[in-house]
Short mmCIF file of C-alpha atoms in Angstrom, two decimals:
data_model
loop_
_atom_site.label_atom_id
_atom_site.label_comp_id
_atom_site.label_asym_id
_atom_site.label_seq_id
_atom_site.Cartn_x
_atom_site.Cartn_y
_atom_site.Cartn_z
CA MET F 32 98.76 65.83 54.94
CA PRO F 33 98.55 65.64 51.13
CA ALA F 34 97.70 62.22 49.75
CA TRP F 35 98.91 62.59 46.19
CA THR F 36 101.02 64.82 43.93
CA CYS F 37 100.43 64.76 40.18
CA PRO F 38 103.62 63.46 38.57
CA ASP F 39 103.07 65.68 35.50
CA CYS F 40 102.25 69.11 36.96
CA GLY F 41 103.23 68.77 40.62
CA ARG F 42 99.82 69.84 41.93
CA VAL F 43 99.06 68.46 45.41
CA PHE F 44 95.71 66.83 46.23
CA ASN F 45 94.03 65.58 49.38
CA ARG F 46 92.85 62.41 47.62
CA ALA F 47 94.97 60.00 45.58
CA ASN F 48 94.63 59.98 41.79
CA THR F 49 92.25 62.94 41.67
CA ARG F 50 91.09 63.71 38.13
CA HIS F 51 92.24 67.17 37.01
CA SER F 52 93.67 69.22 34.16
CA CYS F 53 97.33 70.06 34.51
CA GLY F 54 98.30 73.72 34.40
CA THR F 55 96.60 76.93 35.42
CA GLY F 56 95.25 78.18 32.10
CA ASP F 57 95.69 81.62 30.57
CA ARG F 58 94.68 84.59 32.74
CA THR F 59 95.30 87.11 29.95
CA ALA F 60 93.00 85.23 27.57
CA MET F 61 90.32 84.96 30.28
CA LEU F 62 90.36 88.75 30.85
CA ALA F 63 90.52 89.69 27.14
CA GLY F 64 87.43 91.44 25.85
CA LYS F 65 85.74 91.69 29.25
CA PRO F 66 84.29 95.04 30.41
CA ALA F 67 86.99 97.13 32.10
CA ALA F 68 84.89 97.58 35.26
CA LEU F 69 84.51 93.80 35.66
CA VAL F 70 88.21 93.21 35.01
CA ALA F 71 89.07 95.73 37.74
CA LEU F 72 86.56 94.09 40.10
CA TYR F 73 88.00 90.65 39.32
CA GLU F 74 91.58 91.85 39.88
CA GLU F 75 90.60 93.22 43.29
CA LEU F 76 88.84 89.93 44.12
CA GLU F 77 91.97 88.04 43.08
CA ARG F 78 94.14 90.31 45.26
CA MET F 79 91.74 89.91 48.19
CA ALA F 80 91.76 86.11 47.87
CA GLY F 81 95.55 86.00 47.62
CA SER F 82 95.96 88.12 50.74
CA GLN F 83 94.57 85.22 52.80
CA GLY F 84 97.56 83.01 52.06
CA GLU F 85 98.97 80.95 49.25
CA ILE F 86 96.49 80.23 46.46
CA GLU F 87 96.59 78.92 42.93
CA ILE F 88 94.28 80.27 40.26
CA LEU F 89 93.06 78.25 37.29
CA ALA F 90 91.85 80.62 34.55
CA LYS F 91 89.88 79.40 31.57
CA ASP F 92 87.54 81.05 29.05
CA ARG F 93 85.22 83.10 31.27
CA TYR F 94 85.87 81.57 34.69
CA ALA F 95 88.55 81.24 37.35
CA LEU F 96 88.91 78.73 40.16
CA PHE F 97 90.73 79.79 43.34
CA ARG F 98 92.24 76.91 45.28
CA THR F 99 94.56 75.92 48.08
CA THR F 100 94.74 72.11 47.98
CA ARG F 101 91.06 72.31 47.01
CA ILE F 102 88.79 74.87 45.36
CA PHE F 103 87.33 77.50 47.67
CA ALA F 104 85.94 79.98 45.12
CA ASP F 105 84.62 79.79 41.58
CA VAL F 106 84.32 83.07 39.65
CA VAL F 107 82.38 83.42 36.38
CA PHE F 108 82.30 86.55 34.25
CA MET F 109 78.72 87.48 33.40
CA LYS F 110 77.60 90.39 31.21
CA ASP F 111 77.22 92.82 34.13
CA ALA F 112 78.59 91.04 37.20
CA LEU F 113 80.98 88.44 38.60
CA ARG F 114 79.20 85.31 39.79
CA LEU F 115 81.09 84.09 42.86
CA ALA F 116 80.45 80.62 44.30
CA LEU F 117 82.10 80.00 47.69
CA GLN F 118 82.73 76.56 49.20
CA LEU F 119 81.98 76.86 52.92
CA ASP F 120 81.67 74.70 56.03
CA ARG F 121 78.37 76.31 57.04
CA GLU F 122 75.64 78.55 55.67
CA PHE F 123 75.87 82.32 56.10
CA ASP F 124 72.98 84.75 56.02
CA HIS F 125 73.70 87.74 53.76
CA PRO F 126 71.55 89.47 51.13
CA LEU F 127 74.22 89.04 48.42
CA PHE F 128 73.79 85.26 48.49
CA PHE F 129 71.02 84.30 46.07
CA LYS F 130 71.63 80.55 46.01
CA THR F 131 72.68 77.99 48.61
CA ALA F 132 73.33 74.27 48.11
CA ARG F 133 74.56 71.49 50.41
CA ASP F 134 76.37 68.34 49.37
CA GLU F 135 76.13 64.89 50.92
CA ARG F 136 78.99 65.71 53.33
CA GLY F 137 77.24 68.83 54.65
CA ARG F 138 79.51 71.29 52.88
CA VAL F 139 77.80 74.43 51.66
CA GLN F 140 78.12 76.33 48.40
CA GLN F 141 76.79 79.88 48.45
CA VAL F 142 76.54 82.02 45.34
CA ALA F 143 76.58 85.81 45.00
CA LYS F 144 76.71 88.32 42.16
CA LEU F 145 79.31 91.04 42.58
CA ARG F 146 78.63 94.23 40.66
CA ASP F 147 80.86 96.80 42.37
CA ALA F 148 83.44 97.49 45.08
CA ALA F 149 80.77 97.67 47.79
CA ASP F 150 79.64 94.12 46.96
CA LEU F 151 83.26 92.98 47.04
CA ARG F 152 83.86 94.55 50.47
CA ALA F 153 80.66 92.94 51.78
CA ILE F 154 81.68 89.48 50.56
CA GLU F 155 85.26 89.62 51.93
CA PRO F 156 84.55 87.92 55.31
CA PHE F 157 82.90 85.01 53.50
CA LEU F 158 85.80 84.73 51.04
CA ARG F 159 88.16 84.53 54.04
CA ALA F 160 85.95 81.83 55.60
CA ALA F 161 86.00 79.83 52.36
CA TRP F 162 89.81 80.09 52.16
CA ARG F 163 90.18 78.95 55.80
CA PHE F 164 87.83 76.02 55.19
CA ALA F 165 89.76 74.92 52.09
CA ALA F 166 93.15 75.40 53.74
CA GLY F 167 92.01 73.10 56.52
#
């Protein structure tokens, strides 16, 4: 059950008075000037994430945050790859993950670099797991 809705933008949060920026940014500006192959990869990642259920995407500069009532994926455009950080309930073993961190609550963040469609297909089950974890 949501605890708080921002009176300005209507975004729903699990915790009352959560600090945030209203709005979802500018997707077109985020994609402008990026390599065409990375834009296509990002668009497929966005489609894949949205196929899990309702999501909201905050786009800014060179990154996008995918969220339900909380963030489940953080995407950053790099020169030759998309850096994808997933918020998970447990650690997964896969060669695409090059960094893993745990917070004080035991939640896990795992980071991968996606360079092509094969990487995207390989990461899909973990993206689904992150969405399910965020959706509760």
